[in-house]
Amino acid sequence: MSETSVTRSEDLAARAEALDAADPLADRRKLFVLDDTVYLDGNSLGALPAHVPARVQEVLTREWGELRIRSWDESGWWTAPERIGDRIAPLVGAAAGQIVVGDSTSVNVFKAVVAASRLASRERDEILVDATTFPTDGYITESAARMTGHSLVPVTPAEVPGALGPRTAAVLLNHVDYRTGRLHDLPGLTAAVHAAGGLAIWDLCHSAGALPVGLDEHGVDLAVGCTYKYLNGGPGSPAYIYVAERHQAAFDSPLPGWTSHADPFGMTPGYAPADGAVRGRVGTPDILSMLALEASLDVWDGVSIEAVRAKSLALTDFFLECVARYLPEGRAVPVTPDAHAERGSQVALRCEDAEPVMSELIARGVVGDLRRPDVLRFGFTPLYVGFADVERAARVLGEVVARR
């Protein structure tokens, strides 16, 4: 390494140390199970909160092992979907009583899209979907459109205002693009959809727990999201659906399961929906993963989402600076927007040898991921990622790329 490179490395490392020392969220790191690896894949699977195994063990041995069926009442199993939904609500800017936890994101997308099409007036027969969305959202929406007799209109988020019209029933958009990390304009696009008479549905998988969402503030109609990314709920942890209070009385779920019935234990042949967000439930809650998620949410106690956003932007700013200084010019080009208002909590770099580069990074203790053919993705979870992690990741990336 040249003298200039050593000086540059020492300078950035010193800055990282100072930033970590001043970080008001630094003490959150000790709440997670982490090692010497730089873990920058929390936008795919969050790290394990250290207290969760003991809680799961308690559920297994006492609540299931000893209390058994009694735990539906005595351990609060039956009300877990709404109770946990109310804990997620402040992280996405929602008042209590509007979020219910359960099922997968894909299932909740289906519920939301079909319910929105039923809420819309009959002459509105078009569903707009983000053409750049995560594949499942597109697959589900296309199927929902066929089933409801609606036309599907794939558009990019930038094209949405021009595509809206009197036939628009609903619009499904991702808050943050899963490939590039671009943050879309939820307030502006929601307002445009409403001005055209449609309903706005947002997928929050890559924003919930990373930045302010403001579902109530911005008048979002329906929203869905997963809990295993920035919310650290564990692999396959249940997703959630948000139904704005003003729509709950008319919310007509396409999956009217027994647990969303007004009298679920009446076992009557006719379906009568429960009041409130409970209408978003379908079948028996997946208790083990749901209660692991509930315990995981303890790491958010006393944390404001605004503080998380401030650190997220500082982390990604610093990473982009380190990449610019450590990497040969043109070898890994950022595709994530530079503007804070357009950036989520990940940085994506276009790199010609993305797959072997990421493999070598992982072998050297820097874990990110890639999206074929040529995008390296690095997710920054402010609760446990520090500035020293950022400097190390960029430095190792520079060494790997330079050798190729």
Coordinates of C-alpha atoms in Angstrom, one line a residue:
M1 CA 0.0 0.0 0.0
S2 CA 1.4 3.4 -0.9
E3 CA 2.1 6.1 1.6
T4 CA -0.9 8.1 0.2
S5 CA -3.2 5.1 0.6
V6 CA -2.0 4.6 4.2
T7 CA -2.7 8.2 5.1
R8 CA -6.1 8.1 3.4
S9 CA -7.0 5.0 5.4
E10 CA -5.8 6.4 8.7
D11 CA -7.8 9.6 8.1
L12 CA -11.0 7.8 7.3
A13 CA -10.5 5.3 10.2
A14 CA -10.0 8.2 12.6
R15 CA -13.1 9.9 11.4
A16 CA -15.1 6.7 11.8
E17 CA -13.9 6.4 15.3
A18 CA -14.9 9.9 16.1
L19 CA -18.4 9.4 14.5
D20 CA -18.9 6.2 16.5
A21 CA -18.0 8.0 19.7
A22 CA -20.6 10.7 19.1
D23 CA -23.3 8.3 17.9
P24 CA -26.4 8.5 20.2
L25 CA -27.5 5.0 18.9
A26 CA -24.2 3.3 19.5
D27 CA -25.3 1.5 22.6
R28 CA -28.0 -0.3 20.7
R29 CA -25.4 -2.5 19.0
K30 CA -24.9 -4.5 22.2
L31 CA -28.5 -5.7 22.0
F32 CA -27.8 -7.8 19.0
V33 CA -25.9 -11.1 18.4
L34 CA -23.0 -9.9 16.3
D35 CA -19.4 -11.0 15.6
D36 CA -16.4 -9.5 13.8
T37 CA -18.2 -9.6 10.5
V38 CA -19.3 -6.3 9.0
Y39 CA -23.0 -7.2 8.4
L40 CA -24.5 -5.0 5.7
D41 CA -27.3 -7.3 4.6
G42 CA -30.0 -6.2 7.2
N43 CA -32.1 -5.1 4.2
S44 CA -32.5 -8.8 3.5
L45 CA -32.4 -10.3 7.0
G46 CA -31.9 -8.3 10.2
A47 CA -29.5 -9.5 12.9
L48 CA -30.8 -11.5 15.9
P49 CA -31.6 -9.4 19.1
A50 CA -29.7 -11.1 21.9
H51 CA -32.7 -11.6 24.2
V52 CA -35.0 -13.3 21.7
P53 CA -33.7 -16.9 22.2
A54 CA -34.7 -16.8 25.9
R55 CA -38.1 -15.5 25.0
V56 CA -38.7 -18.2 22.4
Q57 CA -37.5 -20.8 24.9
E58 CA -40.1 -19.5 27.4
V59 CA -42.8 -19.8 24.8
L60 CA -41.8 -23.3 24.0
T61 CA -41.3 -24.7 27.5
R62 CA -43.9 -22.8 29.5
E63 CA -46.6 -21.4 27.2
W64 CA -46.7 -24.3 24.9
G65 CA -45.1 -27.1 27.0
E66 CA -47.0 -26.4 30.3
L67 CA -50.0 -24.2 29.6
R68 CA -50.7 -25.6 26.2
I69 CA -54.2 -24.6 24.9
R70 CA -54.6 -22.3 27.9
S71 CA -52.0 -20.0 26.4
W72 CA -54.4 -18.7 23.7
D73 CA -56.0 -16.8 26.6
E74 CA -53.6 -16.8 29.5
S75 CA -50.5 -16.0 27.4
G76 CA -52.2 -13.6 25.1
W77 CA -51.7 -15.6 21.9
W78 CA -55.1 -14.8 20.5
T79 CA -54.6 -11.0 20.6
A80 CA -51.0 -11.1 19.4
P81 CA -51.7 -10.0 15.8
E82 CA -53.3 -6.7 16.9
R83 CA -51.0 -6.2 19.9
I84 CA -47.8 -6.5 17.8
G85 CA -49.4 -4.4 15.1
D86 CA -49.8 -1.6 17.6
R87 CA -46.1 -1.9 18.4
I88 CA -45.1 -1.6 14.8
A89 CA -47.5 1.4 14.2
P90 CA -45.3 4.1 15.6
L91 CA -42.4 3.0 13.4
V92 CA -44.5 3.7 10.3
G93 CA -46.4 6.7 11.5
A94 CA -49.8 5.1 12.3
A95 CA -52.1 5.4 15.2
A96 CA -53.1 2.2 17.1
G97 CA -55.8 0.0 15.8
Q98 CA -54.8 0.1 12.1
I99 CA -52.2 -2.6 11.7
V100 CA -52.6 -6.4 12.1
V101 CA -49.7 -8.8 11.9
G102 CA -49.9 -12.1 10.1
D103 CA -49.3 -14.0 6.9
S104 CA -46.6 -13.1 4.4
T105 CA -46.0 -9.9 2.5
S106 CA -47.3 -11.5 -0.7
V107 CA -50.5 -12.6 0.9
N108 CA -51.0 -9.1 2.4
V109 CA -50.4 -7.5 -1.0
F110 CA -53.1 -9.7 -2.4
K111 CA -55.5 -8.7 0.3
A112 CA -54.7 -5.0 -0.1
V113 CA -55.0 -4.9 -3.9
V114 CA -58.2 -6.8 -4.1
A115 CA -59.7 -4.9 -1.2
A116 CA -58.7 -1.6 -2.8
S117 CA -60.4 -2.6 -6.1
R118 CA -63.5 -3.4 -4.1
L119 CA -63.4 0.0 -2.3
A120 CA -63.1 1.9 -5.6
S121 CA -66.2 2.8 -7.5
R122 CA -67.4 0.4 -10.2
E123 CA -66.3 2.6 -13.2
R124 CA -62.7 2.5 -12.0
D125 CA -61.3 -0.6 -13.6
E126 CA -57.5 0.0 -13.8
I127 CA -54.8 -1.0 -11.2
L128 CA -51.5 0.7 -11.6
V129 CA -48.4 -1.2 -10.4
D130 CA -44.8 -0.2 -10.1
A131 CA -43.1 -1.8 -13.1
T132 CA -39.8 -1.8 -11.2
T133 CA -41.3 -3.4 -8.1
F134 CA -40.1 -6.5 -6.3
P135 CA -41.3 -9.4 -8.5
T136 CA -43.8 -10.9 -6.2
D137 CA -45.8 -7.6 -5.9
G138 CA -46.1 -7.6 -9.7
Y139 CA -47.1 -11.3 -9.9
I140 CA -49.7 -10.9 -7.2
T141 CA -51.1 -7.7 -8.6
E142 CA -51.4 -9.2 -12.1
S143 CA -53.3 -12.2 -10.7
A144 CA -55.5 -9.9 -8.6
A145 CA -56.3 -7.8 -11.6
R146 CA -57.4 -10.9 -13.6
M147 CA -59.6 -12.1 -10.7
T148 CA -61.3 -8.7 -10.3
G149 CA -61.7 -7.9 -14.0
H150 CA -59.4 -4.9 -13.8
S151 CA -56.8 -3.9 -16.3
L152 CA -53.2 -3.9 -15.1
V153 CA -51.1 -0.8 -16.0
P154 CA -47.4 -1.2 -15.2
V155 CA -45.6 2.1 -14.8
T156 CA -42.5 3.5 -13.2
P157 CA -43.1 5.6 -10.1
A158 CA -42.1 8.7 -12.1
E159 CA -44.8 7.9 -14.7
V160 CA -47.6 7.5 -12.1
P161 CA -48.9 11.1 -12.2
G162 CA -49.3 11.0 -16.0
A163 CA -50.9 7.6 -16.0
L164 CA -53.6 8.4 -13.4
G165 CA -57.2 9.1 -14.6
P166 CA -60.9 8.5 -14.1
R167 CA -60.4 4.7 -14.5
T168 CA -57.7 4.4 -11.8
A169 CA -58.9 2.2 -8.9
A170 CA -55.7 1.7 -7.0
V171 CA -51.9 2.1 -7.3
L172 CA -49.4 -0.2 -5.7
L173 CA -45.9 1.2 -5.2
N174 CA -42.7 0.3 -3.3
H175 CA -41.5 3.0 -0.9
V176 CA -37.9 2.1 -1.5
D177 CA -36.6 0.4 -4.7
Y178 CA -35.2 -3.0 -3.6
R179 CA -32.4 -2.9 -6.3
T180 CA -31.2 0.7 -6.2
G181 CA -32.2 2.0 -2.8
R182 CA -34.1 4.9 -4.4
L183 CA -36.7 6.4 -2.0
H184 CA -39.9 7.3 -3.8
D185 CA -42.1 10.3 -3.0
L186 CA -44.8 8.7 -0.8
P187 CA -46.4 12.0 0.2
G188 CA -46.5 13.5 -3.3
L189 CA -47.5 10.3 -5.1
T190 CA -50.2 9.5 -2.5
A191 CA -51.6 13.0 -3.0
A192 CA -51.6 12.6 -6.8
V193 CA -53.4 9.3 -6.6
H194 CA -56.1 10.8 -4.3
A195 CA -56.5 13.8 -6.6
A196 CA -57.3 11.4 -9.4
G197 CA -59.8 9.6 -7.2
G198 CA -57.8 6.4 -6.6
L199 CA -56.5 4.6 -3.6
A200 CA -52.8 4.4 -2.7
I201 CA -51.2 1.1 -1.5
W202 CA -47.6 1.2 -0.4
D203 CA -45.1 -1.7 0.2
L204 CA -42.9 -0.7 3.1
C205 CA -40.5 -3.7 3.2
H206 CA -37.4 -1.6 2.6
S207 CA -38.4 1.5 4.6
A208 CA -40.2 0.4 7.8
G209 CA -37.6 0.6 10.6
A210 CA -35.2 2.6 8.5
L211 CA -36.9 6.0 7.9
P212 CA -40.1 7.9 8.7
V213 CA -43.1 6.7 6.7
G214 CA -46.0 8.8 7.9
L215 CA -48.9 6.6 6.9
D216 CA -51.5 8.6 8.8
E217 CA -49.9 12.0 8.1
H218 CA -49.9 11.5 4.4
G219 CA -53.3 9.8 4.1
V220 CA -52.1 6.4 2.8
D221 CA -55.1 4.1 2.3
L222 CA -53.5 0.6 2.6
A223 CA -49.9 -0.6 3.2
V224 CA -48.1 -3.8 3.7
G225 CA -44.6 -4.8 4.9
C226 CA -42.3 -7.5 6.1
T227 CA -40.7 -7.6 9.5
Y228 CA -37.5 -9.6 9.0
K229 CA -35.4 -6.7 7.4
Y230 CA -35.0 -3.5 9.4
L231 CA -37.4 -4.7 12.1
N232 CA -35.2 -7.8 12.9
G233 CA -38.1 -10.2 13.4
G234 CA -36.3 -13.3 12.2
P235 CA -36.4 -15.4 9.0
G236 CA -39.9 -15.7 7.7
S237 CA -41.3 -13.6 10.5
P238 CA -45.0 -12.6 9.8
A239 CA -45.8 -9.5 7.7
Y240 CA -48.4 -6.9 8.4
I241 CA -51.2 -5.0 6.7
Y242 CA -52.3 -1.4 7.5
V243 CA -55.9 -0.4 6.8
A244 CA -56.6 3.2 7.4
E245 CA -59.3 3.7 10.0
R246 CA -61.6 5.5 7.5
H247 CA -61.6 2.4 5.3
Q248 CA -62.0 -0.3 7.9
A249 CA -65.8 -0.5 7.9
A250 CA -65.8 -1.1 4.1
F251 CA -62.7 -3.2 3.9
D252 CA -63.7 -6.4 2.1
S253 CA -60.9 -8.9 2.4
P254 CA -60.6 -11.5 -0.4
L255 CA -59.5 -14.0 2.3
P256 CA -62.3 -13.9 4.9
G257 CA -60.8 -16.5 7.3
W258 CA -62.3 -17.6 10.6
T259 CA -60.1 -15.4 12.8
S260 CA -61.4 -12.2 11.1
H261 CA -65.0 -13.2 11.9
A262 CA -67.0 -11.1 14.3
D263 CA -67.6 -14.2 16.3
P264 CA -64.8 -16.6 15.4
F265 CA -65.8 -19.3 17.9
G266 CA -69.5 -19.2 16.9
M267 CA -68.6 -21.4 13.9
T268 CA -71.5 -20.1 11.9
P269 CA -71.6 -20.9 8.2
G270 CA -72.1 -17.2 7.2
Y271 CA -69.2 -14.8 7.3
A272 CA -69.7 -11.6 9.4
P273 CA -66.5 -9.5 9.5
A274 CA -65.1 -8.2 12.7
D275 CA -64.6 -4.5 13.4
G276 CA -61.4 -2.7 12.8
A277 CA -58.0 -3.9 11.6
V278 CA -59.0 -7.5 12.7
R279 CA -60.6 -7.8 9.3
G280 CA -57.1 -8.2 7.9
R281 CA -56.6 -11.5 9.8
V282 CA -57.2 -14.8 8.0
G283 CA -56.2 -18.1 9.8
T284 CA -54.6 -19.2 13.0
P285 CA -51.7 -17.0 13.9
D286 CA -48.2 -18.4 13.5
I287 CA -47.4 -18.0 17.2
L288 CA -43.8 -19.0 17.5
S289 CA -42.5 -16.6 14.9
M290 CA -45.0 -14.0 15.9
L291 CA -43.9 -13.9 19.5
A292 CA -40.2 -14.0 18.4
L293 CA -41.1 -10.8 16.4
E294 CA -42.8 -9.3 19.4
A295 CA -39.7 -9.8 21.5
S296 CA -37.5 -8.4 18.7
L297 CA -39.4 -5.2 18.8
D298 CA -38.0 -4.5 22.3
V299 CA -34.8 -3.1 20.7
W300 CA -36.9 -0.1 19.6
D301 CA -37.9 0.9 23.1
G302 CA -36.8 4.5 23.5
V303 CA -35.7 5.0 19.9
S304 CA -37.1 7.6 17.6
I305 CA -37.4 6.8 13.9
E306 CA -36.1 10.3 13.2
A307 CA -32.8 9.5 15.0
V308 CA -32.6 6.3 13.0
R309 CA -33.1 8.2 9.8
A310 CA -30.4 10.8 10.8
K311 CA -27.9 8.0 11.4
S312 CA -28.9 6.1 8.3
L313 CA -28.1 9.1 6.1
A314 CA -24.8 9.8 7.9
L315 CA -23.8 6.1 7.4
T316 CA -24.7 6.1 3.7
D317 CA -23.0 9.5 3.2
F318 CA -19.8 8.2 4.8
F319 CA -19.9 5.0 2.8
L320 CA -20.2 6.8 -0.5
E321 CA -17.3 9.1 0.6
C322 CA -15.2 6.1 1.5
V323 CA -16.0 4.3 -1.8
A324 CA -15.0 7.4 -3.7
R325 CA -11.7 7.5 -1.9
Y326 CA -10.8 3.8 -1.8
L327 CA -12.0 2.5 -5.1
P328 CA -10.4 3.0 -8.5
E329 CA -12.5 5.4 -10.5
G330 CA -15.3 3.9 -12.5
R331 CA -15.0 0.4 -11.0
A332 CA -18.1 0.5 -8.8
V333 CA -20.5 3.2 -9.7
P334 CA -23.3 4.3 -7.3
V335 CA -26.8 3.8 -8.6
T336 CA -28.4 5.0 -5.4
P337 CA -29.4 8.6 -5.5
D338 CA -27.1 11.1 -3.9
A339 CA -29.9 13.3 -2.7
H340 CA -31.1 12.5 0.8
A341 CA -34.8 12.9 -0.1
E342 CA -34.3 10.2 -2.7
R343 CA -32.2 7.7 -0.7
G344 CA -33.4 4.8 1.5
S345 CA -31.0 3.0 3.9
Q346 CA -29.0 1.1 1.3
V347 CA -26.3 1.8 -1.2
A348 CA -26.2 0.0 -4.5
L349 CA -23.1 0.0 -6.7
R350 CA -22.9 -1.2 -10.3
C351 CA -19.9 -3.4 -10.7
E352 CA -18.9 -5.4 -13.7
D353 CA -17.8 -8.5 -11.6
A354 CA -20.5 -8.1 -9.0
E355 CA -20.9 -11.8 -8.2
P356 CA -17.3 -12.8 -7.7
V357 CA -16.6 -9.5 -5.9
M358 CA -19.4 -10.1 -3.4
S359 CA -18.2 -13.7 -2.9
E360 CA -14.7 -12.4 -2.0
L361 CA -16.1 -9.7 0.2
I362 CA -18.1 -12.3 2.2
A363 CA -15.0 -14.5 2.5
R364 CA -13.2 -11.5 4.0
G365 CA -15.9 -10.7 6.5
V366 CA -17.9 -8.0 4.8
V367 CA -21.5 -9.3 4.1
G368 CA -23.7 -7.6 1.6
D369 CA -25.5 -9.1 -1.3
L370 CA -26.1 -8.6 -5.0
R371 CA -28.8 -8.4 -7.6
R372 CA -27.8 -9.9 -10.9
P373 CA -26.3 -9.1 -13.2
D374 CA -24.1 -6.3 -11.8
V375 CA -25.5 -4.7 -8.7
L376 CA -23.8 -4.9 -5.3
R377 CA -26.2 -4.0 -2.4
F378 CA -25.2 -2.8 1.0
G379 CA -27.9 -2.3 3.6
F380 CA -27.3 0.0 6.7
T381 CA -29.2 -0.9 9.8
P382 CA -28.6 2.1 12.1
L383 CA -29.4 0.1 15.3
Y384 CA -26.3 -2.0 14.9
V385 CA -24.1 -0.8 12.0
G386 CA -21.3 1.6 13.0
F387 CA -19.1 4.0 11.1
A388 CA -16.0 1.8 11.6
D389 CA -18.0 -1.0 9.9
V390 CA -18.6 1.4 7.0
E391 CA -15.0 2.4 6.6
R392 CA -13.8 -1.2 6.8
A393 CA -16.4 -2.4 4.2
A394 CA -15.4 0.3 1.7
R395 CA -11.7 -0.3 2.3
V396 CA -12.0 -4.1 1.7
L397 CA -14.2 -3.5 -1.3
G398 CA -11.5 -1.2 -2.7
E399 CA -8.8 -3.9 -2.2
V400 CA -10.9 -6.6 -3.8
V401 CA -11.9 -4.4 -6.8
A402 CA -8.3 -3.1 -7.3
R403 CA -7.0 -6.7 -7.6
R404 CA -9.4 -7.7 -10.2

